[in-house]
Tab-separated table of C-alpha atoms and ligand atoms in Angstrom:
chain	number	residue	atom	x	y	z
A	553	UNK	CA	-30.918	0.447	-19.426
A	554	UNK	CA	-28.428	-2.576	-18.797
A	555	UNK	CA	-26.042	-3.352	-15.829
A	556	UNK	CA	-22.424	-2.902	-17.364
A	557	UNK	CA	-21.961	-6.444	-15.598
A	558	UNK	CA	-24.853	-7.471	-18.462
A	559	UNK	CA	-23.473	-5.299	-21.495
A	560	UNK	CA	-20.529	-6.913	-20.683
A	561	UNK	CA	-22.020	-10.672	-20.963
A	562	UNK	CA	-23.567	-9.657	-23.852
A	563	UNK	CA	-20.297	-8.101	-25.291
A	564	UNK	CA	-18.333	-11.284	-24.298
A	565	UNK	CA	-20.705	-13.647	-25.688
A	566	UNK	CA	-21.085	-12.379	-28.989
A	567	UNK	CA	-17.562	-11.480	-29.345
A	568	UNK	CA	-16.110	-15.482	-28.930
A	569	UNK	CA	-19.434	-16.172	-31.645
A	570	UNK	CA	-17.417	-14.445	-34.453
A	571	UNK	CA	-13.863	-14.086	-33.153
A	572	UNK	CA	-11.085	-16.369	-32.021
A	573	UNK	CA	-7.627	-16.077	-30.079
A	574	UNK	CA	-5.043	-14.484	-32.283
A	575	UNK	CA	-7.357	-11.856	-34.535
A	576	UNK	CA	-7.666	-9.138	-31.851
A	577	UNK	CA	-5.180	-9.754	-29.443
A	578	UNK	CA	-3.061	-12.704	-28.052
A	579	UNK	CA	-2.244	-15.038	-25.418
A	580	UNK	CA	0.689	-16.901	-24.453
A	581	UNK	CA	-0.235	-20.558	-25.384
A	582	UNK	CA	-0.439	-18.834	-28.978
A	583	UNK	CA	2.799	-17.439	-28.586
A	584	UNK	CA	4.781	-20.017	-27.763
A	585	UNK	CA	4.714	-24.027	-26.749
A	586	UNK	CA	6.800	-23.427	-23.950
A	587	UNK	CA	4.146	-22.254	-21.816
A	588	UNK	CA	1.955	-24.873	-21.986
A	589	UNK	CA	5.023	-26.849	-21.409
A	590	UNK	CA	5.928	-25.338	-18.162
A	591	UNK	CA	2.252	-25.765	-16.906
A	592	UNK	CA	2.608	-29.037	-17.825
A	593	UNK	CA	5.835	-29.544	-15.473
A	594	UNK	CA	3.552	-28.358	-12.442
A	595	UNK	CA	0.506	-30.308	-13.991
A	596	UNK	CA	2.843	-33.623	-14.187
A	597	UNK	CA	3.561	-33.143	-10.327
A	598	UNK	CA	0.229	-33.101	-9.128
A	599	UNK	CA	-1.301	-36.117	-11.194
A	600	UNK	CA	1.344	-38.660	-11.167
A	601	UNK	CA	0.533	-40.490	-8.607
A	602	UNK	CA	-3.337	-40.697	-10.002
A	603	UNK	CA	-5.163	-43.413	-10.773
A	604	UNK	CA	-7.594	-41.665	-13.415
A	605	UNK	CA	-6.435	-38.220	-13.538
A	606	UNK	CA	-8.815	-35.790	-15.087
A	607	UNK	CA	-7.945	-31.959	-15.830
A	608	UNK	CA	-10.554	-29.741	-16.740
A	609	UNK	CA	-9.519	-26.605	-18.623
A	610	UNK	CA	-12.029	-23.819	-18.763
A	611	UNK	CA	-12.420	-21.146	-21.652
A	612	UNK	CA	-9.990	-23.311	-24.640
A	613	UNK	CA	-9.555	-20.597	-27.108
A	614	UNK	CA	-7.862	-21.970	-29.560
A	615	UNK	CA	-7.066	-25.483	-28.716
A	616	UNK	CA	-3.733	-24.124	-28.238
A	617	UNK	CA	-3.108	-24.612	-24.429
A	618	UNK	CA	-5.241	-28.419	-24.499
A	619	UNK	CA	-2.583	-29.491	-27.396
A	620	UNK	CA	0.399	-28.364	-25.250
A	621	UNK	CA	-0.399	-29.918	-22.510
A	622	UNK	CA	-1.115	-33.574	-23.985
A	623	UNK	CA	1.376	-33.410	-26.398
A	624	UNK	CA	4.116	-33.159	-23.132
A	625	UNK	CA	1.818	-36.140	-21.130
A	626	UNK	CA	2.368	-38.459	-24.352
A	627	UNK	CA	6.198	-37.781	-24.471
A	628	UNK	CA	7.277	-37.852	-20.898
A	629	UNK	CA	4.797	-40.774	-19.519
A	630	UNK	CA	3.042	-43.031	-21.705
A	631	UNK	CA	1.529	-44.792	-19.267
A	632	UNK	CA	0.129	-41.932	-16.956
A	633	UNK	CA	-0.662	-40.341	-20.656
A	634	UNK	CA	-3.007	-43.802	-21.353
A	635	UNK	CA	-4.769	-42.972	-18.522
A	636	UNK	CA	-5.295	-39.059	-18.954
A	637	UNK	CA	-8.848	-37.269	-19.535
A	638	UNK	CA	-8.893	-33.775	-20.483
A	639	UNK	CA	-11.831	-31.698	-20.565
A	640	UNK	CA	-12.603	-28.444	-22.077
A	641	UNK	CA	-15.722	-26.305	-20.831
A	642	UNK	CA	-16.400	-23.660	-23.802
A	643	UNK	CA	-19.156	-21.993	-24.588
A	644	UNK	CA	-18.607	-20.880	-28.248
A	645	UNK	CA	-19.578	-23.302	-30.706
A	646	UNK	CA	-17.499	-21.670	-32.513
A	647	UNK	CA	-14.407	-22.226	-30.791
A	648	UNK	CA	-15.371	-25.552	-29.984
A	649	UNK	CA	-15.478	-26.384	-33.622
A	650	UNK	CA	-11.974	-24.897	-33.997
A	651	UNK	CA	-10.482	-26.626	-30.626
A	652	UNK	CA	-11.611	-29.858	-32.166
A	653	UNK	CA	-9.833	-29.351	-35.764
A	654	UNK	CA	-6.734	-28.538	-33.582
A	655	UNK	CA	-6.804	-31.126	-31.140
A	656	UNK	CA	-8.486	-34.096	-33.982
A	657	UNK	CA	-4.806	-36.274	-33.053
A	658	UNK	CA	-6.183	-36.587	-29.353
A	659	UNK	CA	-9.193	-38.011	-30.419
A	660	UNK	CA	-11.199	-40.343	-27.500
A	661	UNK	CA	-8.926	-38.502	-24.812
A	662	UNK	CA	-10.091	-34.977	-24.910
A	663	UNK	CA	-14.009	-34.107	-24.617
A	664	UNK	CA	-16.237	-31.106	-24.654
A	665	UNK	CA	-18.756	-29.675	-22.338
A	666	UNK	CA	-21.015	-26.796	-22.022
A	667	UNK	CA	-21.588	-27.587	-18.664
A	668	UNK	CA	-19.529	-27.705	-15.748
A	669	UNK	CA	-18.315	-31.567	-15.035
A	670	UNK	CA	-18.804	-33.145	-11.325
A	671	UNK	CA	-14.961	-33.920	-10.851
A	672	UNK	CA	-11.776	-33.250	-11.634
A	673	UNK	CA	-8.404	-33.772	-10.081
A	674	UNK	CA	-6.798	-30.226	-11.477
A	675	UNK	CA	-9.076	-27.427	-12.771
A	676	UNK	CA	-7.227	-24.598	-14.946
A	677	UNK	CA	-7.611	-21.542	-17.110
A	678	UNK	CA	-5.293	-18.870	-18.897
A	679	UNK	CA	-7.403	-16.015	-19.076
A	680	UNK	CA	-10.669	-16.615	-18.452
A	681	UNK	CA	-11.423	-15.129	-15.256
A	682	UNK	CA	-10.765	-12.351	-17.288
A	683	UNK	CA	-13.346	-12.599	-19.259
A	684	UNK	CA	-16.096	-12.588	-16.229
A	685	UNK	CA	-18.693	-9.849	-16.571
A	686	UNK	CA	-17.674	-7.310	-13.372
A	687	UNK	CA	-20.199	-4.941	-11.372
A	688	UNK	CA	-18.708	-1.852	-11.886
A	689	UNK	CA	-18.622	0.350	-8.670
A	690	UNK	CA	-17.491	4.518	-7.759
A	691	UNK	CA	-18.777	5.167	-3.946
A	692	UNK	CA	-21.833	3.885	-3.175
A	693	UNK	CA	-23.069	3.798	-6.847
A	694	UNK	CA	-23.104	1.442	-9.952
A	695	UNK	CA	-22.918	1.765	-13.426
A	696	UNK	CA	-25.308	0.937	-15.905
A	697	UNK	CA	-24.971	1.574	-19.542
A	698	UNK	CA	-28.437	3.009	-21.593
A	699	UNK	CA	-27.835	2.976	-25.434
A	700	UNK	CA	-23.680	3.729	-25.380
A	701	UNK	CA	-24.212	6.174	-22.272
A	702	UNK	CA	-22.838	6.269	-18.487
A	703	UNK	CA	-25.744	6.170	-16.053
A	704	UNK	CA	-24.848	5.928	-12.469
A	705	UNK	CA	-27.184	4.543	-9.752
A	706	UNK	CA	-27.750	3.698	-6.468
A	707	UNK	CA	-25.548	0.212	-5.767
A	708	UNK	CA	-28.876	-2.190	-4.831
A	709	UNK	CA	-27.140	-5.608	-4.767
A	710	UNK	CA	-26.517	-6.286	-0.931
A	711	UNK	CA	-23.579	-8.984	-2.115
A	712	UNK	CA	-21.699	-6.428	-3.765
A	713	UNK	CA	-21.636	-3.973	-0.550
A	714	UNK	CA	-21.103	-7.184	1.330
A	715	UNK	CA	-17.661	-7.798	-1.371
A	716	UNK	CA	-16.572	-4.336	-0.781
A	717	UNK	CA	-16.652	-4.416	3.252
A	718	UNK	CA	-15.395	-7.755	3.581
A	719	UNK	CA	-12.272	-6.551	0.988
A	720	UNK	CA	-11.800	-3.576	3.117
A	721	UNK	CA	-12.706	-1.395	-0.379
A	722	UNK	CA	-15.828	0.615	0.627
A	723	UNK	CA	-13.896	4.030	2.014
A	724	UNK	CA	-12.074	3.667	-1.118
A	725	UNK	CA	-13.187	7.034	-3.505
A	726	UNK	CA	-12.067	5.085	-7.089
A	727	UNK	CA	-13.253	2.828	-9.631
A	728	UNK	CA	-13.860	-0.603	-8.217
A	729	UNK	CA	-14.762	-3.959	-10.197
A	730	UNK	CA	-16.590	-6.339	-8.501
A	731	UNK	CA	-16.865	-9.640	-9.808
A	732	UNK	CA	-19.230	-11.879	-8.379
A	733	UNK	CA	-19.326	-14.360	-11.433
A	734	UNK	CA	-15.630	-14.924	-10.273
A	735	UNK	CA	-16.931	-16.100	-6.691
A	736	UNK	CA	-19.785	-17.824	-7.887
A	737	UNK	CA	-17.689	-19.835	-10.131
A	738	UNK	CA	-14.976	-20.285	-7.490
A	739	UNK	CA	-17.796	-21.977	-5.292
A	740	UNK	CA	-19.254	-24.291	-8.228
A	741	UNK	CA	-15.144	-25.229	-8.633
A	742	UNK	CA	-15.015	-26.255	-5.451
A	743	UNK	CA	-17.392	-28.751	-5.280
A	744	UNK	CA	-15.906	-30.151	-8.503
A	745	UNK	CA	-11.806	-30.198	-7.814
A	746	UNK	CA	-10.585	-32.795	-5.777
A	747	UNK	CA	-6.614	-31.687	-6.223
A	748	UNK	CA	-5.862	-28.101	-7.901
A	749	UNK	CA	-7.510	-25.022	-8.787
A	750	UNK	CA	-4.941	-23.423	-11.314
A	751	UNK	CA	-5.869	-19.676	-12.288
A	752	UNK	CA	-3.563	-17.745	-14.752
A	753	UNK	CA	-4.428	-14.171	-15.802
A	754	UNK	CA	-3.306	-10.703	-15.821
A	755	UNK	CA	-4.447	-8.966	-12.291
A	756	UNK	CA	-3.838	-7.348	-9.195
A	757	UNK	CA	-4.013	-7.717	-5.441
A	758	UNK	CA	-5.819	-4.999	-2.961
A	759	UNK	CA	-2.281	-3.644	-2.331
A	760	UNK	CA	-2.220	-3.171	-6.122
A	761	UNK	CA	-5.540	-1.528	-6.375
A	762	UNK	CA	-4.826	1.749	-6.029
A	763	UNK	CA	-2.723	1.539	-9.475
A	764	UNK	CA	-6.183	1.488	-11.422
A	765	UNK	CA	-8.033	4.325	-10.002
A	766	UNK	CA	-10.408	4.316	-13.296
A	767	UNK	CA	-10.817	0.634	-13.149
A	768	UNK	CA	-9.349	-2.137	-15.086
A	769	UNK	CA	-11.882	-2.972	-18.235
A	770	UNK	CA	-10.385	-2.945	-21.484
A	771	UNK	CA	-11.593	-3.770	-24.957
A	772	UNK	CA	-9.634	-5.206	-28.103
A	773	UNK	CA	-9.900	-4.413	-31.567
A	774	UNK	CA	-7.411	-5.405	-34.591
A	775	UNK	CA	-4.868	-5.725	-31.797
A	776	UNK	CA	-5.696	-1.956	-30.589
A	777	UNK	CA	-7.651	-0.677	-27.863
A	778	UNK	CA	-11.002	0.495	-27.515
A	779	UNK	CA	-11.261	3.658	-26.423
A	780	UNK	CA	-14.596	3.811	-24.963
A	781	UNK	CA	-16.593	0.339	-24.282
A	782	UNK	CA	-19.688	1.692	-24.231
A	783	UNK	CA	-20.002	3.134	-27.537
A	784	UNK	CA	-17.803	0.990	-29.507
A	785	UNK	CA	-19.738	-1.002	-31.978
A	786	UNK	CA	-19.012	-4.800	-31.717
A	787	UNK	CA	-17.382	-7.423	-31.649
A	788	UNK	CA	-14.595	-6.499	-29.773
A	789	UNK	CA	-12.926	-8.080	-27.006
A	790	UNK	CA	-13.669	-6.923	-23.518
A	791	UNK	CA	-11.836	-8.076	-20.133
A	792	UNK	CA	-11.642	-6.832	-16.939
A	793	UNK	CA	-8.164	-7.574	-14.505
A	794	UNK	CA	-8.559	-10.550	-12.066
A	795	UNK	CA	-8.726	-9.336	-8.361
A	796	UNK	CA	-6.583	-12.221	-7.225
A	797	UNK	CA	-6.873	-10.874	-3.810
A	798	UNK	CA	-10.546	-12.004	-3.555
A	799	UNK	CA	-10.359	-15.042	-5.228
A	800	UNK	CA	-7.727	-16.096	-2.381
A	801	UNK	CA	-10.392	-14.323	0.275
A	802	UNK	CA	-13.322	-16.504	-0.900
A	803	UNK	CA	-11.323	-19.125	-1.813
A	804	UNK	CA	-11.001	-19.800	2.070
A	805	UNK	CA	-14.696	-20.040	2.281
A	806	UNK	CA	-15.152	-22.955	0.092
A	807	UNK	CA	-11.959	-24.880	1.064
A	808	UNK	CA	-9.778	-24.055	-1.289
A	809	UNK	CA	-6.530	-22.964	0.099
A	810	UNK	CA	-4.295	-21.062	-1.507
A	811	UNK	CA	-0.830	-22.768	-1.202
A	812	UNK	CA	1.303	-20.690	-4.643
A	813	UNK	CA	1.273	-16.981	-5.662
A	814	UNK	CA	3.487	-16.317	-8.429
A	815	UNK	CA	3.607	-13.513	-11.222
A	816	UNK	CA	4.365	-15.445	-14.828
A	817	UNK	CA	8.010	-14.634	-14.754
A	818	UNK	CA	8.907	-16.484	-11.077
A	819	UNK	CA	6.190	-19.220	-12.261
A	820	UNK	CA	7.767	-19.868	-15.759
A	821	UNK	CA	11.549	-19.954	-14.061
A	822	UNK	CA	10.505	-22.097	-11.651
A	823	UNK	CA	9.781	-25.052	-14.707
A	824	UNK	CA	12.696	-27.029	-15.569
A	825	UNK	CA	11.693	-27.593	-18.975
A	826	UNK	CA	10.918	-23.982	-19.940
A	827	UNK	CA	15.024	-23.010	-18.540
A	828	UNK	CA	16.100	-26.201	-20.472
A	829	UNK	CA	13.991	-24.308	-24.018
A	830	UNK	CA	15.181	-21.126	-22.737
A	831	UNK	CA	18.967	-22.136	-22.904
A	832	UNK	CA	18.606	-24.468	-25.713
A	833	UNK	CA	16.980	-21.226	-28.044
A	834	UNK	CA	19.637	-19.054	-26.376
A	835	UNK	CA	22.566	-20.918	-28.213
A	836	UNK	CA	20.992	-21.605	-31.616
A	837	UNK	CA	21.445	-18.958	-34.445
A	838	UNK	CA	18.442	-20.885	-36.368
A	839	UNK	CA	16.173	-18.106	-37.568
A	840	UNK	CA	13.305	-20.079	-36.090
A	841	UNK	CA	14.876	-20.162	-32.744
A	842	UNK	CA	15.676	-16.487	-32.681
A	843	UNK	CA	12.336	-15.654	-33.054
A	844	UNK	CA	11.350	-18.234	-30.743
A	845	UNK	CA	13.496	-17.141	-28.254
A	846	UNK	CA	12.160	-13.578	-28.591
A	847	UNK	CA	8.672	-14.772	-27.960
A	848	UNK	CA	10.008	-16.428	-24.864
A	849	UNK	CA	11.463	-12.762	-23.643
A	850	UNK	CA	7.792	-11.469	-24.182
A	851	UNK	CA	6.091	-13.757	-21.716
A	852	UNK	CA	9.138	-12.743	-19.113
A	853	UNK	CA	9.523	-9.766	-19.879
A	854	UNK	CA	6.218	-7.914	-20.523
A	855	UNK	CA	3.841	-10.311	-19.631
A	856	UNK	CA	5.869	-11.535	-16.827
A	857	UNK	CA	4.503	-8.748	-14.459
A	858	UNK	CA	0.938	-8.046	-15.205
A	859	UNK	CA	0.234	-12.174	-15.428
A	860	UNK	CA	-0.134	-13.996	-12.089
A	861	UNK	CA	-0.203	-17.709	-11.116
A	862	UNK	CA	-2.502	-18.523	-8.129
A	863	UNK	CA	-3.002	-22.249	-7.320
A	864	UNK	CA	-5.188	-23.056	-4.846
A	865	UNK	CA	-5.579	-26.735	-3.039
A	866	UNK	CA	-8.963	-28.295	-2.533
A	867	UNK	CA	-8.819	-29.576	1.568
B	857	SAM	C1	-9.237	-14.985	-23.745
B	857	SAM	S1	-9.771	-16.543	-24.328
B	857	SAM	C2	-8.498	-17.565	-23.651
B	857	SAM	C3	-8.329	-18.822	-24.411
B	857	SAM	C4	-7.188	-19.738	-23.996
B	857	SAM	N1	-7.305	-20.145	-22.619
B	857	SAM	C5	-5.851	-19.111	-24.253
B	857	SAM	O1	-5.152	-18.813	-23.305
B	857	SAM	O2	-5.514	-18.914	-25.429
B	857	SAM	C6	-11.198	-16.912	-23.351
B	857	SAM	C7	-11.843	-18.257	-23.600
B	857	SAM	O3	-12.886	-18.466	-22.648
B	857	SAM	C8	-14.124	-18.752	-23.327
B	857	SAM	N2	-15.208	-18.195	-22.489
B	857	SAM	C9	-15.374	-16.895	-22.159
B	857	SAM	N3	-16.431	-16.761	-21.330
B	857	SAM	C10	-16.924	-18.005	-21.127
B	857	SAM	C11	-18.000	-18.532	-20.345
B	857	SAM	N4	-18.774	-17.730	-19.621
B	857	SAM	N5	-18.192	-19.880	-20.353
B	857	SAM	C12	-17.388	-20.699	-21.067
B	857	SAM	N6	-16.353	-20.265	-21.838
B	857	SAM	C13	-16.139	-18.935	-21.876
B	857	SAM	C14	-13.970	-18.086	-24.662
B	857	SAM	O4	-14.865	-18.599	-25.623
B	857	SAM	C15	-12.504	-18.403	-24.962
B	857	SAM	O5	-12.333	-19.725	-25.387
């Protein structure tokens, strides 16, 4: 018998072994340039004044997101561009393998680590908070899984009855994730960040909570999802929502102050250079563009809700 927050390690870690971005399910640096782009406006902002600026991305999937965002540095300031390092912290080898095929014109500028670095001026991810392994939590018991079934146990971890006190959750009679990988990797960031802390995933706040009374953890298969985690055989994608509200909460502990709170829509509007794609798609009848533009409409329209923008300022 397993913690679900270790099945779902387990499930995680084997799944980015033999699977990348795109075969079960995707993201929006894979659906369009223009997202990277408009992080990139933000990104540009915060480093320009810099004298070495390093960004550290964490979780690279495909090399997508990396390519983006260099590929605007080189075009809109050489200079500042000369000067750039970007990191990526991925586990897969796999990945890692594929990240560097994608990103083999950025050669000597972007590097790879297993480990977390000691500095950086911006830290980012698109989902990969997400892909934290959660506690999983009903009352004042746990779940653990035993060979595909449910077993539900005393909650013994005082931390996670400290998170659901200090979150105001414990009267609350639902499904509760508790992610205390998220906060111990918030803490480890903030010795490391000397600027931004840039989080973007799908999630909720506590006022949201209540939406998801059985919980948020989903699995991905072949673009479908898994009906039940626990007996599914793997790989397939598992994620659990982001509870932005904590990361904000603990964020204040470690000196990280949360200064922007966007969902994707407000975020990607708020980016001259994705309205300037968005009009210039809008008037071209190029078949290319069309479909472009329709990706475009995705991340605003469906993704636009359910995806959130917290960036958070290292004091
Ligand atoms: C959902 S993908 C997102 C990829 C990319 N950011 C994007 O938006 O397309 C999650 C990424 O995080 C990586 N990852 C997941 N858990 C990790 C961990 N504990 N340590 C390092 N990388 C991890 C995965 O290998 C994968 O590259």
């Amino acid at each position: 018998m397993k913690s679900f927050r270790d099945f779902m390690e387990e499930r995680v870690r084997e799944y980015y072994l033999q699977r990348k971005v795109g075969d079960d399910f995707f993201t929006a640096p894979e659906l369009d340039r223009s997202f990277g782009r408009a992080l990139s406006d933000h990104l540009y902002q915060f480093v320009r004044h810099a004298d070495n600026p390093l960004i550290l991305e964490l979780g690279g999937g495909n090399g997508s997101l990396a390519y983006d965002i260099l590929s605007f540095f080189r075009e809109k300031d050489n200079k500042l561009y000369g000067k750039l390092t970007y990191y990526i912290y991925e586990e897969s080898p796999t990945l890692v393998s594929l990240q560097k095929n994608r990103l083999r014109e950025f050669e000597g500028k972007v590097f790879w680590t297993q480990e977390l670095i000691t500095e950086a001026d911006i830290v980012l991810s698109n989902e990969f908070f997400d892909c934290l392994p959660v506690h999983v939590i009903k009352g004042r018991k746990e779940l653990y899984v035993d060979d595909g079934r449910a077993i539900w146990e005393d909650i013994t971890d005082e931390r996670t009855l400290t998170f659901l006190d200090r979150m105001g959750y414990s009267a609350l009679g639902q499904v509760i994730e508790v992610c205390l990988d998220c906060i111990d990797l918030l803490r480890r960031l903030s010795n490391i960040v000397r600027g931004y802390h840039i989080v973007i995933d799908y999630g909720y706040t506590s006022e949201e909570i209540a939406k998801y009374p059985n919980g948020t953890v989903v699995g991905y298969k072949a673009h479908r999802v898994v009906m039940d985690v626990l007996k599914e055989a793997p790989p397939f994608d598992m994620s659990a929502m982001v509870n932005f509200s904590a990361l904000v909460e603990y964020g204040k502990d470690f000196g990280l102050l949360s200064v922007s709170f966007q969902n994707m829509r407000e975020f990607l509007l708020s980016s001259s250079t994705f309205l300037e794609e968005l009009e210039k798609l809008s008037l071209s009848e190029k078949a290319e563009d069309i479909e472009r533009l329709s990706r475009l409409k995705t991340m605003l329209i469906s993704m636009g809700e359910r995806f959130k923008v917290l960036i958070q300022k290292k004091l």
